[in-house]
CSV table of C-alpha atoms in Angstrom, one decimal:
chain,number,residue,atom,x,y,z
M,1,VAL,CA,-11.2,1.0,-1.9
M,2,THR,CA,-10.7,-0.9,-5.1
M,3,ARG,CA,-14.4,-1.9,-5.2
M,4,VAL,CA,-15.5,1.7,-4.5
M,5,VAL,CA,-13.2,3.1,-7.3
M,6,SER,CA,-14.4,0.5,-9.8
M,7,THR,CA,-18.1,1.0,-8.9
M,8,VAL,CA,-17.9,4.8,-9.1
M,9,SER,CA,-15.9,4.7,-12.4
M,10,ALA,CA,-18.5,2.5,-14.0
M,11,ALA,CA,-21.3,4.6,-12.6
M,12,ALA,CA,-19.7,7.8,-13.9
M,13,THR,CA,-19.7,6.3,-17.4
M,14,ARG,CA,-23.3,5.3,-17.2
M,15,MET,CA,-24.4,8.7,-15.7
M,16,ALA,CA,-22.8,10.4,-18.7
M,17,SER,CA,-25.4,8.6,-20.9
M,18,ILE,CA,-28.2,10.4,-19.0
M,19,ALA,CA,-26.4,13.7,-18.5
M,20,SER,CA,-29.2,15.5,-20.4
M,21,ASP,CA,-31.6,14.5,-17.7
M,22,ILE,CA,-29.3,15.3,-14.8
M,23,VAL,CA,-28.5,18.8,-16.1
M,24,LYS,CA,-32.1,19.7,-15.9
M,25,ILE,CA,-31.9,19.6,-12.1
M,26,PRO,CA,-31.0,22.9,-10.5
M,27,ASP,CA,-27.4,23.1,-9.2
M,28,TYR,CA,-26.3,20.1,-11.3
M,29,ASP,CA,-24.3,20.1,-14.6
M,30,ALA,CA,-22.3,17.7,-16.8
M,31,GLN,CA,-19.1,18.7,-15.0
M,32,ASP,CA,-20.3,17.1,-11.8
M,33,ILE,CA,-20.2,13.7,-13.7
M,34,GLU,CA,-16.7,14.4,-15.0
M,35,GLU,CA,-15.4,15.4,-11.6
M,36,LEU,CA,-16.8,12.2,-10.2
M,37,GLN,CA,-14.4,10.2,-12.4
M,38,ASP,CA,-11.5,12.5,-11.3
M,39,CYS,CA,-12.4,11.8,-7.7
M,40,ALA,CA,-12.3,8.1,-8.3
M,41,ASP,CA,-8.9,8.4,-10.0
M,42,GLY,CA,-7.7,10.5,-7.0
M,43,LEU,CA,-8.7,7.9,-4.6
M,44,ASP,CA,-7.0,5.2,-6.7
M,45,PHE,CA,-3.8,7.2,-6.6
M,46,ALA,CA,-4.0,7.8,-2.8
M,47,GLU,CA,-4.5,4.1,-2.2
M,48,ALA,CA,-1.5,3.3,-4.3
M,49,GLU,CA,0.6,5.8,-2.3
M,50,TYR,CA,-0.5,4.3,1.0
M,51,ARG,CA,0.2,0.7,-0.1
M,52,ALA,CA,3.6,1.7,-1.4
M,53,THR,CA,4.5,3.2,1.9
M,54,LEU,CA,3.4,0.1,3.8
M,55,LYS,CA,5.3,-2.1,1.4
M,56,THR,CA,8.5,-0.3,2.2
M,57,MET,CA,8.0,-1.1,5.9
M,58,ASN,CA,7.3,-4.7,5.1
M,59,GLU,CA,10.3,-5.0,2.9
M,60,LEU,CA,12.6,-4.1,5.7
M,61,SER,CA,11.2,-6.9,7.9
M,62,ASP,CA,11.6,-9.4,5.1
M,63,LEU,CA,15.2,-8.4,4.5
M,64,ALA,CA,16.0,-8.4,8.2
M,65,GLN,CA,14.9,-12.0,8.3
M,66,GLU,CA,17.1,-12.9,5.4
M,67,CYS,CA,20.0,-11.0,6.9
M,68,MET,CA,19.7,-12.9,10.2
M,69,GLN,CA,19.8,-16.2,8.4
M,70,THR,CA,22.7,-15.2,6.3
M,71,ARG,CA,24.6,-14.0,9.4
M,72,GLU,CA,24.1,-17.4,11.0
M,73,ARG,CA,25.3,-19.3,8.0
M,74,PHE,CA,28.3,-17.1,7.4
M,75,VAL,CA,29.6,-17.1,11.0
M,76,VAL,CA,29.3,-20.9,11.4
M,77,ASP,CA,31.2,-21.3,8.2
M,78,LEU,CA,33.9,-18.9,9.0
M,79,LYS,CA,34.4,-20.3,12.5
M,80,ASN,CA,34.7,-23.7,11.0
M,81,VAL,CA,37.3,-22.4,8.5
M,82,ALA,CA,39.2,-20.7,11.4
M,83,ALA,CA,39.1,-23.9,13.4
M,84,HIS,CA,41.0,-25.6,10.5
M,85,GLY,CA,43.6,-22.9,10.5
M,86,MET,CA,42.7,-21.3,7.2
M,87,LEU,CA,41.6,-18.1,8.9
M,88,GLU,CA,42.9,-16.4,12.0
M,89,GLU,CA,40.2,-16.4,14.7
M,90,GLY,CA,41.2,-12.9,15.7
M,91,TYR,CA,39.4,-11.6,12.5
M,92,LEU,CA,36.1,-12.6,14.1
M,93,LYS,CA,36.6,-10.7,17.3
M,94,GLU,CA,34.5,-7.8,16.0
M,95,TYR,CA,31.5,-10.1,15.5
M,96,THR,CA,28.8,-9.3,18.1
M,97,GLY,CA,25.8,-11.5,17.3
M,98,GLY,CA,23.7,-8.7,18.7
M,99,LYS,CA,20.0,-8.1,18.1
M,100,GLY,CA,18.6,-5.3,16.1
M,101,PHE,CA,18.9,-4.2,12.5
M,102,SER,CA,22.1,-2.2,13.0
M,103,ALA,CA,23.9,-5.1,14.8
M,104,MET,CA,22.9,-7.5,12.0
M,105,ILE,CA,24.1,-5.1,9.3
M,106,ASP,CA,27.4,-4.6,11.1
M,107,ASP,CA,28.0,-8.3,11.6
M,108,VAL,CA,27.1,-9.2,8.0
M,109,ARG,CA,29.3,-6.4,6.7
M,110,LEU,CA,32.2,-7.8,8.7
M,111,LEU,CA,31.7,-11.3,7.5
M,112,CYS,CA,31.4,-10.2,3.9
M,113,ARG,CA,34.6,-8.3,4.2
M,114,LEU,CA,36.4,-11.4,5.6
M,115,TYR,CA,35.2,-13.4,2.6
M,116,ARG,CA,36.3,-10.7,0.2
M,117,ASN,CA,39.7,-10.2,1.8
M,118,HIS,CA,40.5,-13.9,2.0
M,119,TRP,CA,38.6,-15.4,-0.9
M,120,GLU,CA,41.7,-16.7,-2.6
M,121,THR,CA,42.4,-18.9,0.5
M,122,LEU,CA,38.8,-19.7,1.3
M,123,SER,CA,37.6,-20.5,-2.2
M,124,GLY,CA,37.3,-24.3,-2.5
M,125,ASN,CA,37.5,-24.6,1.3
M,126,THR,CA,34.1,-23.1,2.2
M,127,CYS,CA,30.6,-24.2,1.4
M,128,ARG,CA,29.6,-20.6,0.7
M,129,LYS,CA,29.7,-19.1,-2.7
M,130,LEU,CA,30.8,-15.6,-3.9
M,131,GLU,CA,27.2,-15.0,-5.2
M,132,GLU,CA,26.0,-15.4,-1.6
M,133,VAL,CA,28.4,-12.8,-0.4
M,134,GLU,CA,27.3,-10.4,-3.2
M,135,ARG,CA,23.6,-11.0,-2.2
M,136,ALA,CA,24.4,-10.3,1.4
M,137,GLU,CA,26.1,-7.1,0.5
M,138,ALA,CA,23.1,-6.0,-1.5
M,139,VAL,CA,20.7,-6.9,1.3
M,140,ILE,CA,22.5,-4.9,4.0
M,141,HIS,CA,22.9,-2.0,1.6
M,142,ARG,CA,19.1,-2.0,1.0
M,143,MET,CA,18.4,-2.4,4.7
M,144,GLY,CA,20.5,0.6,5.5
M,145,HIS,CA,18.4,2.7,3.1
M,146,LEU,CA,15.1,1.4,4.4
M,147,MET,CA,16.1,2.0,8.0
M,148,GLY,CA,16.5,5.7,7.1
M,149,LEU,CA,13.1,5.7,5.5
M,150,LYS,CA,11.7,3.9,8.6
M,151,ASN,CA,12.8,6.7,10.8
M,152,LEU,CA,10.6,8.9,8.8
M,153,GLY,CA,8.1,6.2,8.0
M,154,THR,CA,5.6,6.7,10.9
M,155,ALA,CA,5.0,10.2,9.7
M,156,GLU,CA,4.8,9.1,6.0
M,157,VAL,CA,2.4,6.3,6.7
M,158,THR,CA,0.2,8.7,8.7
M,159,ARG,CA,0.3,11.3,5.9
M,160,THR,CA,-0.6,8.8,3.1
M,161,ALA,CA,-3.3,7.2,5.3
M,162,GLN,CA,-4.9,10.6,6.0
M,163,MET,CA,-4.7,11.5,2.3
M,164,ARG,CA,-6.5,8.2,1.4
M,165,ASN,CA,-9.1,8.8,4.1
M,166,ARG,CA,-9.9,12.3,2.8
M,167,ALA,CA,-10.0,11.1,-0.8
M,168,PHE,CA,-12.4,8.3,0.2
M,169,THR,CA,-14.7,10.5,2.2
M,170,TYR,CA,-14.8,13.2,-0.5
M,171,LEU,CA,-15.5,10.6,-3.3
M,172,VAL,CA,-18.3,9.0,-1.3
M,173,LYS,CA,-19.9,12.4,-0.6
M,174,ARG,CA,-19.8,13.4,-4.2
M,175,TYR,CA,-21.1,10.0,-5.3
M,176,ASP,CA,-24.0,10.2,-2.8
M,177,ARG,CA,-24.9,13.6,-4.2
M,178,MET,CA,-25.0,12.3,-7.7
M,179,CYS,CA,-27.0,9.2,-6.6
M,180,ARG,CA,-29.7,11.6,-5.4
M,181,ALA,CA,-29.7,13.4,-8.7
M,182,VAL,CA,-30.0,10.1,-10.6
M,183,ALA,CA,-32.8,9.0,-8.3
M,184,PHE,CA,-34.6,12.2,-9.0
M,185,ALA,CA,-34.0,12.1,-12.8
M,186,ARG,CA,-35.0,8.5,-13.1
M,187,TRP,CA,-37.8,8.5,-10.6
M,188,GLU,CA,-40.5,7.8,-13.2
M,189,LYS,CA,-38.6,4.9,-14.8
M,190,ASP,CA,-37.5,3.5,-11.5
M,191,ASP,CA,-34.1,2.4,-12.8
M,192,ALA,CA,-31.7,4.6,-10.8
M,193,GLU,CA,-29.7,1.6,-9.5
M,194,GLN,CA,-28.7,0.7,-13.0
M,195,PHE,CA,-26.9,4.1,-13.3
M,196,ALA,CA,-25.8,4.7,-9.7
M,197,PRO,CA,-25.5,1.4,-7.8
M,198,SER,CA,-25.1,1.4,-4.0
M,199,LEU,CA,-21.5,1.3,-2.7
M,200,TYR,CA,-22.9,-0.7,0.2
M,201,ALA,CA,-24.5,-3.6,-1.6
M,202,ASN,CA,-24.1,-7.0,0.0
M,203,ARG,CA,-22.5,-5.5,3.1
M,204,GLY,CA,-25.3,-6.6,5.5
M,205,GLY,CA,-28.2,-4.7,7.0
M,206,LYS,CA,-31.4,-3.8,5.3
M,207,ARG,CA,-31.5,-0.9,2.9
M,208,LYS,CA,-34.3,0.4,0.9
M,209,SER,CA,-33.9,-0.2,-2.9
M,210,GLN,CA,-35.2,3.3,-3.6
M,211,PRO,CA,-35.5,6.5,-1.4
M,212,ASP,CA,-38.8,7.8,-0.3
M,213,LYS,CA,-40.4,10.1,-2.8
M,214,ASP,CA,-39.9,13.1,-0.6
M,215,GLU,CA,-36.2,12.3,-0.4
M,216,ALA,CA,-35.9,11.9,-4.2
M,217,GLN,CA,-37.3,15.3,-4.6
M,218,GLN,CA,-34.4,16.8,-2.7
M,219,PRO,CA,-31.3,16.0,-4.9
M,220,GLY,CA,-29.2,18.6,-3.1
M,221,ALA,CA,-29.7,17.2,0.4
M,222,GLN,CA,-26.7,16.3,2.5
M,223,PRO,CA,-25.3,12.8,2.3
M,224,THR,CA,-26.7,10.2,4.8
M,225,PHE,CA,-24.3,7.3,4.2
M,226,LEU,CA,-22.0,6.3,7.0
M,227,LEU,CA,-18.6,6.8,5.7
M,228,GLU,CA,-16.0,4.1,6.1
M,229,THR,CA,-12.9,4.8,8.1
M,230,PHE,CA,-9.5,3.2,8.0
M,231,ALA,CA,-7.2,2.3,10.8
């Protein structure tokens, strides 16, 4: 997507320099070039929205991994403290060690509360630091928020993916149409690729450098590119 956006943006700038030739073609005007840049900006925005949605899902997985490691360190430490009589073992009876995000959050919340409530006694007798407790509290708070988003996440990912796909398809169709206009306008000078380079260069397969003359004389023909799709 980034390559397509950058190619089309550069091409729109170059096309503007030959706008006087393009506007001579029926059904084409300078606004077509301006809208091409708008379409590129739209796809860039849609891509950012899609990536941001995916990042939210990935962030939850990363935090869950950190939360699990924190839980293991905290519970080992507190059990050791309890074994030395500095904390009643009964305080740990609510600890589950269960799987899943909710279980991890509940366990870490319990362990953080024990550190907070007994810090005066535990301080100096534990290898854990108060900063670690604060970090753990921040992590489970963020996880709780992301879990709420995750419940709606499938629909959100689908929505942003569909928006990106539509923006991509629309841009490619508009760009293909302008490529045909440039090929027609620059037919005699044979330099259309300098103003409207292919979006599929270096992607394998053999492609003609210029369309047949009959094709170049039909700037309003329907696009023939195979549009990329996204999973």
